[in-house]
Tab-separated table of C-alpha atoms and ligand atoms in Angstrom:
chain	number	residue	atom	x	y	z
A	1235	UNK	CA	-8.589	22.354	-6.339
A	1236	UNK	CA	-6.227	24.707	-4.792
A	1237	UNK	CA	-4.381	22.949	-2.118
A	1238	UNK	CA	-0.824	23.916	-1.265
A	1239	UNK	CA	-0.007	20.432	-2.082
A	1240	UNK	CA	-1.236	20.833	-5.626
A	1241	UNK	CA	1.643	23.159	-6.282
A	1242	UNK	CA	3.868	20.486	-5.114
A	1243	UNK	CA	2.206	17.884	-7.128
A	1244	UNK	CA	3.543	19.276	-10.316
A	1245	UNK	CA	7.052	18.103	-9.283
A	1246	UNK	CA	5.850	14.828	-7.611
A	1247	UNK	CA	5.029	11.707	-9.612
A	1248	UNK	CA	1.616	10.402	-9.076
A	1249	UNK	CA	1.449	7.248	-6.965
A	1250	UNK	CA	-1.300	4.865	-6.799
A	1251	UNK	CA	-4.655	4.957	-5.344
A	1252	UNK	CA	-7.150	2.804	-4.581
A	1253	UNK	CA	-9.965	2.876	-2.560
A	1254	UNK	CA	-11.858	4.241	0.030
A	1255	UNK	CA	-12.081	5.271	3.542
A	1256	UNK	CA	-13.304	6.549	6.666
A	1257	UNK	CA	-12.989	8.166	9.783
A	1258	UNK	CA	-14.344	7.127	12.886
A	1259	UNK	CA	-15.204	8.158	16.217
A	1260	UNK	CA	-11.872	7.985	17.886
A	1261	UNK	CA	-12.111	4.509	19.075
A	1262	UNK	CA	-8.645	2.956	19.545
A	1263	UNK	CA	-7.842	-0.684	19.186
A	1264	UNK	CA	-6.597	-1.656	22.591
A	1265	UNK	CA	-3.015	-3.031	22.753
A	1266	UNK	CA	-2.669	-5.552	25.438
A	1267	UNK	CA	-0.317	-3.946	28.014
A	1268	UNK	CA	0.954	-7.270	29.391
A	1269	UNK	CA	1.140	-10.006	26.790
A	1270	UNK	CA	3.667	-11.986	28.780
A	1271	UNK	CA	1.446	-11.984	31.934
A	1272	UNK	CA	-1.456	-13.179	29.779
A	1273	UNK	CA	0.549	-15.982	28.272
A	1274	UNK	CA	1.856	-17.031	31.652
A	1275	UNK	CA	-1.734	-18.322	32.435
A	1276	UNK	CA	-1.581	-20.763	29.457
A	1277	UNK	CA	0.488	-23.781	30.507
A	1278	UNK	CA	1.140	-25.539	27.228
A	1279	UNK	CA	1.189	-23.704	23.884
A	1280	UNK	CA	0.087	-25.892	20.949
A	1281	UNK	CA	-0.581	-25.493	17.206
A	1282	UNK	CA	-4.100	-26.678	17.594
A	1283	UNK	CA	-5.142	-24.423	20.422
A	1284	UNK	CA	-3.031	-21.288	19.896
A	1285	UNK	CA	-1.103	-21.094	16.719
A	1286	UNK	CA	-3.292	-22.358	13.728
A	1287	UNK	CA	-5.813	-19.704	14.186
A	1288	UNK	CA	-3.353	-16.829	14.075
A	1289	UNK	CA	-1.655	-18.182	10.883
A	1290	UNK	CA	-4.947	-18.967	9.200
A	1291	UNK	CA	-6.403	-15.661	9.802
A	1292	UNK	CA	-3.386	-13.507	9.156
A	1293	UNK	CA	-0.820	-15.406	6.952
A	1294	UNK	CA	-2.230	-18.068	4.640
A	1295	UNK	CA	-4.076	-15.701	2.347
A	1296	UNK	CA	-0.547	-15.144	1.004
A	1297	UNK	CA	1.386	-18.067	2.359
A	1298	UNK	CA	-0.215	-20.908	0.467
A	1299	UNK	CA	0.340	-22.737	-2.780
A	1300	UNK	CA	0.047	-20.645	-5.790
A	1301	UNK	CA	0.465	-17.269	-4.111
A	1302	UNK	CA	3.627	-15.202	-4.197
A	1303	UNK	CA	4.773	-15.569	-0.682
A	1304	UNK	CA	7.883	-17.831	-0.751
A	1305	UNK	CA	6.424	-20.793	1.285
A	1306	UNK	CA	3.072	-22.064	2.640
A	1307	UNK	CA	2.112	-21.696	6.204
A	1308	UNK	CA	-0.900	-24.071	5.918
A	1309	UNK	CA	-0.993	-26.888	8.279
A	1310	UNK	CA	1.119	-28.049	11.288
A	1311	UNK	CA	4.237	-29.282	9.298
A	1312	UNK	CA	4.722	-25.985	7.612
A	1313	UNK	CA	4.199	-23.983	10.728
A	1314	UNK	CA	6.706	-26.068	12.647
A	1315	UNK	CA	9.223	-25.984	9.917
A	1316	UNK	CA	9.193	-22.089	9.660
A	1317	UNK	CA	8.493	-21.418	13.405
A	1318	UNK	CA	11.684	-19.618	14.167
A	1319	UNK	CA	11.450	-17.360	11.037
A	1320	UNK	CA	7.754	-16.740	11.909
A	1321	UNK	CA	8.675	-15.611	15.445
A	1322	UNK	CA	11.473	-13.269	14.057
A	1323	UNK	CA	9.321	-11.807	11.192
A	1324	UNK	CA	6.396	-11.152	13.462
A	1325	UNK	CA	8.261	-9.707	16.311
A	1326	UNK	CA	10.044	-7.280	14.090
A	1327	UNK	CA	6.781	-6.521	12.494
A	1328	UNK	CA	8.094	-7.367	9.084
A	1329	UNK	CA	5.110	-9.704	8.721
A	1330	UNK	CA	2.319	-9.425	8.047
A	1331	UNK	CA	3.057	-6.399	5.879
A	1332	UNK	CA	0.678	-4.067	7.523
A	1333	UNK	CA	2.453	-1.012	8.847
A	1334	UNK	CA	-0.229	1.250	10.233
A	1335	UNK	CA	-0.456	1.314	14.072
A	1336	UNK	CA	-3.908	1.181	15.642
A	1337	UNK	CA	-5.026	4.750	16.157
A	1338	UNK	CA	-7.931	7.295	15.667
A	1339	UNK	CA	-8.874	5.902	12.279
A	1340	UNK	CA	-9.812	2.220	11.710
A	1341	UNK	CA	-8.964	0.753	8.337
A	1342	UNK	CA	-10.499	-1.788	6.177
A	1343	UNK	CA	-8.768	-5.226	6.285
A	1344	UNK	CA	-6.575	-4.167	9.208
A	1345	UNK	CA	-3.954	-6.935	9.497
A	1346	UNK	CA	-1.863	-5.940	12.364
A	1347	UNK	CA	-1.115	-8.642	14.974
A	1348	UNK	CA	-1.618	-7.843	18.660
A	1349	UNK	CA	1.367	-7.952	21.040
A	1350	UNK	CA	-0.264	-11.015	22.528
A	1351	UNK	CA	-0.369	-12.897	19.195
A	1352	UNK	CA	3.187	-12.041	18.544
A	1353	UNK	CA	4.257	-13.190	21.961
A	1354	UNK	CA	2.264	-16.386	21.420
A	1355	UNK	CA	4.077	-17.264	18.161
A	1356	UNK	CA	7.438	-16.622	19.784
A	1357	UNK	CA	6.565	-18.756	22.848
A	1358	UNK	CA	5.383	-21.613	20.582
A	1359	UNK	CA	8.661	-21.504	18.585
A	1360	UNK	CA	10.596	-21.598	21.844
A	1361	UNK	CA	8.695	-24.276	23.651
A	1362	UNK	CA	9.093	-27.261	21.242
A	1363	UNK	CA	6.353	-26.358	18.626
A	1364	UNK	CA	3.934	-28.852	20.065
A	1365	UNK	CA	1.087	-30.000	17.964
A	1366	UNK	CA	-1.685	-30.444	20.502
A	1367	UNK	CA	-4.873	-32.483	19.543
A	1368	UNK	CA	-4.866	-32.989	15.859
A	1369	UNK	CA	-8.658	-33.267	15.672
A	1370	UNK	CA	-9.041	-29.886	17.206
A	1371	UNK	CA	-6.837	-28.114	14.601
A	1372	UNK	CA	-8.778	-25.399	12.855
A	1373	UNK	CA	-8.619	-25.977	9.082
A	1374	UNK	CA	-7.010	-23.408	6.878
A	1375	UNK	CA	-9.668	-21.208	5.264
A	1376	UNK	CA	-10.934	-21.904	1.746
A	1377	UNK	CA	-10.199	-19.062	-0.761
A	1378	UNK	CA	-12.236	-18.451	-3.779
A	1379	UNK	CA	-10.329	-17.052	-6.714
A	1380	UNK	CA	-12.062	-14.276	-8.612
A	1381	UNK	CA	-13.165	-10.695	-8.200
A	1382	UNK	CA	-13.874	-9.546	-4.610
A	1383	UNK	CA	-16.119	-6.742	-5.981
A	1384	UNK	CA	-18.025	-8.783	-8.410
A	1385	UNK	CA	-17.822	-8.654	-12.263
A	1386	UNK	CA	-15.802	-5.659	-13.427
A	1387	UNK	CA	-17.334	-3.052	-15.792
A	1388	UNK	CA	-14.216	-2.922	-17.771
A	1389	UNK	CA	-11.553	-5.666	-17.845
A	1390	UNK	CA	-8.231	-4.388	-19.243
A	1391	UNK	CA	-5.207	-6.556	-20.041
A	1392	UNK	CA	-1.608	-5.881	-20.485
A	1393	UNK	CA	-1.175	-5.517	-24.219
A	1394	UNK	CA	1.062	-8.645	-24.511
A	1395	UNK	CA	2.537	-11.450	-22.488
A	1396	UNK	CA	5.697	-10.201	-20.818
A	1397	UNK	CA	8.808	-12.233	-20.162
A	1398	UNK	CA	10.806	-11.827	-17.027
A	1399	UNK	CA	14.363	-13.327	-16.639
A	1400	UNK	CA	15.201	-15.796	-13.937
A	1401	UNK	CA	17.523	-13.916	-11.767
A	1402	UNK	CA	18.664	-10.484	-10.777
A	1403	UNK	CA	17.224	-7.312	-9.270
A	1404	UNK	CA	13.558	-6.656	-9.077
A	1405	UNK	CA	12.205	-4.935	-12.201
A	1406	UNK	CA	9.542	-2.168	-12.607
A	1407	UNK	CA	7.652	-2.399	-16.009
A	1408	UNK	CA	5.011	-0.080	-17.421
A	1409	UNK	CA	2.335	-1.044	-19.811
A	1410	UNK	CA	0.089	1.335	-21.743
A	1411	UNK	CA	-3.575	0.535	-21.962
A	1412	UNK	CA	-6.196	2.693	-23.670
A	1413	UNK	CA	-9.616	2.014	-22.302
A	1414	UNK	CA	-12.443	1.743	-24.787
A	1415	UNK	CA	-14.578	4.543	-23.617
A	1416	UNK	CA	-16.215	7.384	-25.678
A	1417	UNK	CA	-17.654	9.471	-22.896
A	1418	UNK	CA	-16.350	10.909	-19.654
A	1419	UNK	CA	-16.489	7.952	-17.166
A	1420	UNK	CA	-16.468	7.827	-13.338
A	1421	UNK	CA	-14.355	5.187	-11.785
A	1422	UNK	CA	-15.271	3.937	-8.373
A	1423	UNK	CA	-12.358	1.590	-7.914
A	1424	UNK	CA	-10.117	-0.937	-9.489
A	1425	UNK	CA	-8.765	-4.474	-8.719
A	1426	UNK	CA	-6.087	-6.692	-10.219
A	1427	UNK	CA	-5.709	-10.299	-11.043
A	1428	UNK	CA	-1.952	-10.782	-11.384
A	1429	UNK	CA	-1.097	-12.994	-14.479
A	1430	UNK	CA	1.651	-14.806	-12.574
A	1431	UNK	CA	1.681	-14.837	-8.867
A	1432	UNK	CA	5.112	-16.129	-8.652
A	1433	UNK	CA	6.544	-12.822	-9.876
A	1434	UNK	CA	3.999	-10.051	-9.604
A	1435	UNK	CA	4.712	-8.264	-6.277
A	1436	UNK	CA	2.802	-5.024	-6.691
A	1437	UNK	CA	0.709	-3.170	-9.272
A	1438	UNK	CA	-0.301	0.561	-9.587
A	1439	UNK	CA	-2.602	1.871	-12.331
A	1440	UNK	CA	-1.625	5.493	-13.288
A	1441	UNK	CA	-3.380	7.830	-15.597
A	1442	UNK	CA	-1.857	9.728	-18.561
A	1443	UNK	CA	-3.965	12.098	-20.686
A	1444	UNK	CA	-1.015	13.401	-22.746
A	1445	UNK	CA	0.304	10.323	-24.482
A	1446	UNK	CA	3.571	10.529	-22.700
A	1447	UNK	CA	3.530	6.810	-21.796
A	1448	UNK	CA	2.765	5.885	-25.408
A	1449	UNK	CA	5.952	7.606	-26.454
A	1450	UNK	CA	7.993	5.600	-24.074
A	1451	UNK	CA	6.328	2.448	-25.128
A	1452	UNK	CA	7.127	2.610	-28.932
A	1453	UNK	CA	9.470	-0.436	-28.720
A	1454	UNK	CA	10.909	-2.060	-31.755
A	1455	UNK	CA	7.654	-2.332	-33.494
A	1456	UNK	CA	6.796	1.299	-32.962
A	1457	UNK	CA	3.262	0.454	-32.051
A	1458	UNK	CA	3.098	1.903	-28.660
A	1459	UNK	CA	2.303	-1.466	-27.139
A	1460	UNK	CA	5.624	-2.421	-25.710
A	1461	UNK	CA	6.285	-2.274	-21.999
A	1462	UNK	CA	9.099	0.029	-20.819
A	1463	UNK	CA	11.096	-0.071	-17.678
A	1464	UNK	CA	11.408	2.560	-15.054
A	1465	UNK	CA	12.831	2.978	-11.527
A	1466	UNK	CA	10.294	1.978	-8.802
A	1467	UNK	CA	10.043	5.670	-7.943
A	1468	UNK	CA	7.864	6.502	-10.968
A	1469	UNK	CA	6.824	5.910	-14.576
A	1470	UNK	CA	9.206	8.266	-16.376
A	1471	UNK	CA	7.086	11.317	-16.216
A	1472	UNK	CA	4.627	12.998	-13.948
A	1473	UNK	CA	1.308	11.075	-14.533
A	1474	UNK	CA	-2.025	12.862	-14.104
A	1475	UNK	CA	-3.149	10.661	-11.281
A	1476	UNK	CA	-3.906	7.146	-10.514
A	1477	UNK	CA	-6.926	4.886	-10.259
A	1478	UNK	CA	-5.765	2.127	-7.962
A	1479	UNK	CA	-2.989	-0.125	-6.761
A	1480	UNK	CA	-2.710	-3.737	-5.713
A	1481	UNK	CA	-0.359	-5.698	-3.563
A	1482	UNK	CA	-0.623	-9.416	-2.644
A	1483	UNK	CA	-3.359	-10.156	-0.220
A	1484	UNK	CA	-5.056	-6.790	-0.818
A	1485	UNK	CA	-8.069	-6.272	-3.001
A	1486	UNK	CA	-9.316	-2.889	-4.255
A	1487	UNK	CA	-11.997	-1.145	-2.202
A	1488	UNK	CA	-14.643	0.726	-4.052
A	1489	UNK	CA	-15.513	4.300	-3.375
A	1490	UNK	CA	-18.892	5.037	-1.816
A	1491	UNK	CA	-21.686	5.311	-4.441
A	1492	UNK	CA	-21.715	9.073	-4.255
A	1493	UNK	CA	-18.089	9.453	-5.318
A	1494	UNK	CA	-15.958	8.714	-8.331
A	1495	UNK	CA	-12.706	9.594	-10.085
A	1496	UNK	CA	-13.153	11.068	-13.666
A	1497	UNK	CA	-11.653	9.206	-16.509
A	1498	UNK	CA	-11.852	11.109	-19.895
A	1499	UNK	CA	-11.932	9.278	-23.279
A	1500	UNK	CA	-8.363	9.091	-24.673
A	1501	UNK	CA	-6.697	8.941	-21.429
A	1502	UNK	CA	-4.300	6.074	-21.123
A	1503	UNK	CA	-3.795	3.844	-18.069
A	1504	UNK	CA	-0.175	3.108	-17.356
A	1505	UNK	CA	-0.126	-0.196	-15.489
A	1506	UNK	CA	3.137	-0.350	-13.492
A	1507	UNK	CA	4.009	-3.876	-12.390
A	1508	UNK	CA	6.814	-4.602	-9.886
A	1509	UNK	CA	8.284	-7.946	-10.677
A	1510	UNK	CA	10.321	-10.287	-8.319
A	1511	UNK	CA	12.603	-12.904	-9.823
A	1512	UNK	CA	11.599	-16.505	-9.204
A	1513	UNK	CA	14.761	-18.344	-10.272
A	1514	UNK	CA	13.303	-19.385	-13.528
A	1515	UNK	CA	12.194	-17.466	-16.656
A	1516	UNK	CA	8.599	-16.509	-16.183
A	1517	UNK	CA	5.874	-14.778	-18.145
A	1518	UNK	CA	3.003	-12.548	-17.088
A	1519	UNK	CA	-0.189	-10.855	-18.465
A	1520	UNK	CA	-1.797	-9.098	-15.544
A	1521	UNK	CA	-5.507	-7.825	-15.751
A	1522	UNK	CA	-6.932	-4.741	-14.311
A	1523	UNK	CA	-10.573	-4.628	-13.445
A	1524	UNK	CA	-12.224	-1.153	-13.473
A	1525	UNK	CA	-15.575	-0.507	-11.643
A	1526	UNK	CA	-17.645	2.318	-12.787
A	1527	UNK	CA	-20.292	4.667	-11.483
A	1528	UNK	CA	-23.117	4.578	-14.134
A	1529	UNK	CA	-24.300	8.031	-13.201
A	1530	UNK	CA	-22.170	11.056	-12.579
A	1531	UNK	CA	-21.571	11.005	-8.769
A	1532	UNK	CA	-21.958	13.880	-6.499
A	1533	UNK	CA	-18.328	14.038	-5.412
A	1534	UNK	CA	-15.370	14.277	-7.801
A	1535	UNK	CA	-12.586	12.414	-6.107
A	1536	UNK	CA	-8.957	13.499	-6.951
A	1537	UNK	CA	-5.625	12.327	-5.808
A	1538	UNK	CA	-3.688	14.948	-3.746
A	1539	UNK	CA	0.008	14.795	-3.019
A	1540	UNK	CA	0.844	16.088	0.302
A	1541	UNK	CA	4.531	16.401	0.222
A	1542	UNK	CA	7.669	17.850	1.852
A	1543	UNK	CA	10.031	18.288	-1.023
A	1544	UNK	CA	12.611	20.049	1.086
A	1545	UNK	CA	14.022	17.092	2.975
A	1546	UNK	CA	17.827	16.874	3.257
A	1547	UNK	CA	18.864	13.655	4.806
A	1548	UNK	CA	22.436	13.871	6.080
A	1549	UNK	CA	24.798	10.989	5.679
A	1550	UNK	CA	25.850	8.632	8.618
A	1551	UNK	CA	22.966	9.857	10.956
A	1552	UNK	CA	20.189	7.603	12.064
A	1553	UNK	CA	16.842	8.784	13.431
A	1554	UNK	CA	16.512	12.051	11.362
A	1555	UNK	CA	13.223	13.679	11.874
A	1556	UNK	CA	11.297	15.989	9.515
A	1557	UNK	CA	8.042	17.730	10.116
A	1558	UNK	CA	5.874	19.546	7.621
A	1559	UNK	CA	2.562	21.304	7.949
A	1560	UNK	CA	0.037	21.788	5.090
A	1561	UNK	CA	-3.148	23.740	5.546
A	1562	UNK	CA	-6.266	22.600	3.755
A	1563	UNK	CA	-7.627	25.929	2.596
A	1564	UNK	CA	-10.910	26.985	4.412
A	1565	UNK	CA	-12.380	28.470	1.176
A	1566	UNK	CA	-12.155	27.862	-2.454
A	1567	UNK	CA	-13.425	30.348	-4.949
A	1568	UNK	CA	-14.883	32.379	-2.152
A	1569	UNK	CA	-16.905	29.512	-0.714
A	1570	UNK	CA	-16.331	27.715	2.499
A	1571	UNK	CA	-15.438	24.163	2.046
A	1572	UNK	CA	-14.790	20.925	3.951
A	1573	UNK	CA	-12.829	17.896	2.867
A	1574	UNK	CA	-13.496	14.155	2.697
A	1575	UNK	CA	-10.571	11.762	2.725
A	1576	UNK	CA	-11.222	8.297	1.252
A	1577	UNK	CA	-7.792	6.702	1.559
A	1578	UNK	CA	-4.214	7.250	2.479
A	1579	UNK	CA	-0.931	6.062	0.945
A	1580	UNK	CA	2.269	7.106	2.672
A	1581	UNK	CA	5.288	7.003	0.459
A	1582	UNK	CA	9.084	7.038	1.159
A	1583	UNK	CA	11.932	5.306	-0.432
A	1584	UNK	CA	14.728	3.194	1.061
A	1585	UNK	CA	15.887	5.371	3.994
A	1586	UNK	CA	12.455	5.811	5.349
A	1587	UNK	CA	11.565	4.340	8.746
A	1588	UNK	CA	8.278	5.694	9.704
A	1589	UNK	CA	5.614	8.304	8.765
A	1590	UNK	CA	2.759	9.917	10.641
A	1591	UNK	CA	-0.006	12.193	9.451
A	1592	UNK	CA	-2.063	14.121	11.933
A	1593	UNK	CA	-4.949	16.373	11.213
A	1594	UNK	CA	-4.924	19.496	13.509
A	1595	UNK	CA	-8.521	20.835	13.371
A	1596	UNK	CA	-9.353	24.565	13.544
A	1597	UNK	CA	-10.423	23.977	17.106
A	1598	UNK	CA	-6.900	22.704	17.795
A	1599	UNK	CA	-8.079	19.139	18.418
A	1600	UNK	CA	-5.905	16.580	16.781
A	1601	UNK	CA	-6.722	13.292	14.963
A	1602	UNK	CA	-4.006	10.916	13.878
A	1603	UNK	CA	-4.893	9.927	10.269
A	1604	UNK	CA	-2.194	7.343	9.949
A	1605	UNK	CA	0.924	6.318	11.920
A	1606	UNK	CA	3.082	4.055	9.918
A	1607	UNK	CA	6.000	2.153	11.636
A	1608	UNK	CA	8.583	-0.158	10.130
A	1609	UNK	CA	8.340	1.317	6.565
A	1610	UNK	CA	9.061	-1.245	3.930
A	1611	UNK	CA	9.516	0.054	0.317
A	1612	UNK	CA	8.407	-3.343	-0.952
A	1613	UNK	CA	4.955	-3.044	0.841
A	1614	UNK	CA	3.358	0.215	-0.231
A	1615	UNK	CA	-0.214	-0.271	0.722
A	1616	UNK	CA	-3.180	1.974	0.371
A	1617	UNK	CA	-4.883	2.283	3.690
A	1618	UNK	CA	-8.705	2.709	3.429
A	1619	UNK	CA	-10.573	4.060	6.444
A	1620	UNK	CA	-13.740	2.024	7.100
A	1621	UNK	CA	-15.627	5.258	7.016
A	1622	UNK	CA	-14.353	8.311	4.986
A	1623	UNK	CA	-12.639	10.971	7.113
A	1624	UNK	CA	-14.386	14.319	7.131
A	1625	UNK	CA	-12.225	17.346	7.917
A	1626	UNK	CA	-13.204	20.941	8.111
A	1627	UNK	CA	-11.689	23.498	5.887
A	1628	UNK	CA	-8.703	25.127	7.685
A	1629	UNK	CA	-7.481	21.920	9.094
A	1630	UNK	CA	-3.759	21.533	9.035
A	1631	UNK	CA	-2.239	18.225	7.932
A	1632	UNK	CA	1.079	17.644	9.695
A	1633	UNK	CA	3.463	15.127	8.164
A	1634	UNK	CA	6.218	13.712	10.334
A	1635	UNK	CA	8.822	11.241	8.965
A	1636	UNK	CA	11.904	9.545	10.229
A	1637	UNK	CA	14.883	8.416	8.068
A	1638	UNK	CA	18.014	6.293	8.802
A	1639	UNK	CA	20.867	7.181	6.368
A	1640	UNK	CA	23.532	4.923	8.102
A	1641	UNK	CA	25.189	1.764	6.969
A	1642	UNK	CA	23.020	-0.036	9.656
A	1643	UNK	CA	19.953	0.458	7.477
A	1644	UNK	CA	19.815	-2.769	5.555
A	1645	UNK	CA	18.160	-0.961	2.593
A	1646	UNK	CA	20.846	1.709	2.361
A	1647	UNK	CA	21.445	2.188	-1.354
A	1648	UNK	CA	24.649	4.158	-1.067
A	1649	UNK	CA	28.112	3.070	-0.077
A	1650	UNK	CA	29.222	5.213	1.625
A	1651	UNK	CA	25.918	6.915	2.618
A	1652	UNK	CA	25.483	10.334	1.079
A	1653	UNK	CA	23.402	13.448	1.461
A	1654	UNK	CA	19.940	12.425	0.019
A	1655	UNK	CA	17.215	14.729	-1.121
A	1656	UNK	CA	13.847	14.650	-2.885
A	1657	UNK	CA	13.830	12.780	-6.192
A	1658	UNK	CA	12.098	10.217	-8.284
A	1659	UNK	CA	14.815	7.561	-8.382
A	1660	UNK	CA	14.558	4.890	-5.814
A	1661	UNK	CA	17.983	5.933	-4.448
A	1662	UNK	CA	16.535	9.481	-3.864
A	1663	UNK	CA	14.056	10.076	-1.159
A	1664	UNK	CA	10.435	11.322	-0.695
A	1665	UNK	CA	8.228	12.381	2.181
A	1666	UNK	CA	4.751	12.074	0.617
A	1667	UNK	CA	1.229	11.208	1.524
A	1668	UNK	CA	-0.951	10.512	-1.355
A	1669	UNK	CA	-4.671	10.797	-0.612
A	1670	UNK	CA	-7.908	10.381	-2.549
A	1671	UNK	CA	-10.141	13.079	-1.423
A	1672	UNK	CA	-12.916	15.520	-2.287
A	1673	UNK	CA	-13.863	18.999	-1.559
A	1674	UNK	CA	-17.362	19.526	-0.214
A	1675	UNK	CA	-18.900	23.046	-0.257
A	1676	UNK	CA	-20.469	24.007	2.981
A	1677	UNK	CA	-24.220	24.545	2.880
B	171	HEC	C1	-0.031	-9.774	2.026
B	171	HEC	C2	0.607	-11.067	1.841
B	171	HEC	C3	1.327	-11.666	3.034
B	171	HEC	C4	0.832	-11.923	4.226
B	171	HEC	C5	-0.640	-11.468	4.860
B	171	HEC	C6	1.888	-12.454	5.046
B	171	HEC	N1	2.957	-12.608	4.326
B	171	HEC	FE1	4.811	-13.380	4.988
B	171	HEC	N2	5.548	-12.870	3.108
B	171	HEC	C7	4.924	-12.514	1.965
B	171	HEC	C8	5.800	-12.343	0.939
B	171	HEC	C9	5.470	-11.774	-0.518
B	171	HEC	C10	7.095	-12.581	1.363
B	171	HEC	C11	8.397	-12.559	0.612
B	171	HEC	C12	9.227	-11.245	1.062
B	171	HEC	C13	8.621	-10.034	0.773
B	171	HEC	O1	8.016	-9.894	-0.326
B	171	HEC	O2	8.498	-9.147	1.622
B	171	HEC	C14	6.872	-13.029	2.837
B	171	HEC	C15	7.956	-13.357	3.652
B	171	HEC	C16	7.771	-13.964	4.920
B	171	HEC	C17	8.854	-14.524	5.644
B	171	HEC	C18	10.312	-14.531	5.382
B	171	HEC	C19	10.803	-13.197	5.885
B	171	HEC	C20	12.278	-13.020	5.743
B	171	HEC	O3	12.823	-12.565	6.684
B	171	HEC	O4	12.854	-13.346	4.628
B	171	HEC	C21	8.133	-14.998	6.883
B	171	HEC	C22	8.932	-15.704	7.972
B	171	HEC	C23	6.743	-14.697	6.785
B	171	HEC	N3	6.488	-14.071	5.548
B	171	HEC	C24	5.887	-15.005	7.724
B	171	HEC	C25	4.493	-14.452	7.697
B	171	HEC	C26	3.606	-14.690	8.825
B	171	HEC	C27	3.933	-15.416	10.055
B	171	HEC	C28	2.447	-14.081	8.529
B	171	HEC	C29	1.165	-13.925	9.260
B	171	HEC	C30	1.309	-13.472	10.554
B	171	HEC	C31	2.583	-13.533	7.122
B	171	HEC	N4	3.900	-13.830	6.711
B	171	HEC	C32	1.725	-12.834	6.470
B	171	HEC	C33	3.544	-12.259	1.924
B	171	HEC	C34	2.704	-12.102	3.012
């Protein structure tokens, strides 16, 4: 395919992908305009009546025993103990880690809290954290461990059990896995079971058809089976693409039946695992599930990198805006084409604050594809529209991003702040939208 973005993709490391998407008729989730007024009609706010349901539905899938969130939010005692932190983290929209604003596209597993829910949690923390009637408390949901998409077609393991030290900075490790396939294979999605939920924060499965990962993974034994470390910005080279990604609380979505990502025999999967430190020495052997399309699907899905590599982020200035337009060509090889977008993964590094992608259609109408606020480098999610988004050829994708390069940015990596431009290191920056899409010839 011949997108402008493709030119750029040669200098951009591939990022993860996952799943699938859609566009919808532009229904918009309604924000409550007057959450405070609504709350005023409730006289007493209690855990049983008002709070348990919010925490159970939005938090405990990660905040429970055995998951990687730092404490459990199951039950009244835990909710009370953490009530102030809950109020702060939700009102700043740090938690839950879902950053897409309600807009023209509805996403799967949308986890944003409404303004009213946030106001409720805050009001509960500030009004004595009352319990209410114990018997009326909704019970925390039951979770089944296992694969959300059923038994995987290929189950791939990290080549060995990896050890992570007790303390220090987060580490990014890359493990090379060669899938046992002999024919071109169509991947419809991936999922991950982290080997150790105490430390596995995030996983991305990249593809490498040229053995570059193997060279980096020689290790002491020279067997190509050692993990190697990289910066969180990449895997040490520009991978061919990616099959999927995973973060706590998210599971991979599969592409529709008529679509797949081509995996050729001999192509390696580079499994990048982002590890937190837990305070003690830990081990991990994470598993990647791969789901296949048995027959060659109609649509060949590829990852495209829609990027603005020209960013220059001046030091000591907050609120720096960049805008970049990328046309999706109306024709390819002389044929008129349309595009179908299956998912969207915005990507910036530590100075990023927000990113918005808007489709400007040939008839000049606009559709906001994704509007991400409160960017958090530690929570890079793949956003999957419920229904894939179809865009006519000739549509312009407009990317808008905002950066804060001051000492007030808590993630500021430089002291003092310095001019920051595009680059792969975490301390460089990016303005990138990764999207799984397909080109559809017009009839
Ligand atoms: C997808 C998993 C996930 C979900 C859902 C989630 N959390 Fe968290 N939460 C985490 C993890 C992991 C951390 C540790 C910090 C980090 O990695 O960002 C955390 C940290 C926190 C913290 C500490 C923040 C700080 O300032 O250090 C609070 C408070 C919190 N979560 C509350 C909530 C509440 C309330 C909800 C639901 C409304 C929620 N979380 C939903 C995974 C999750």
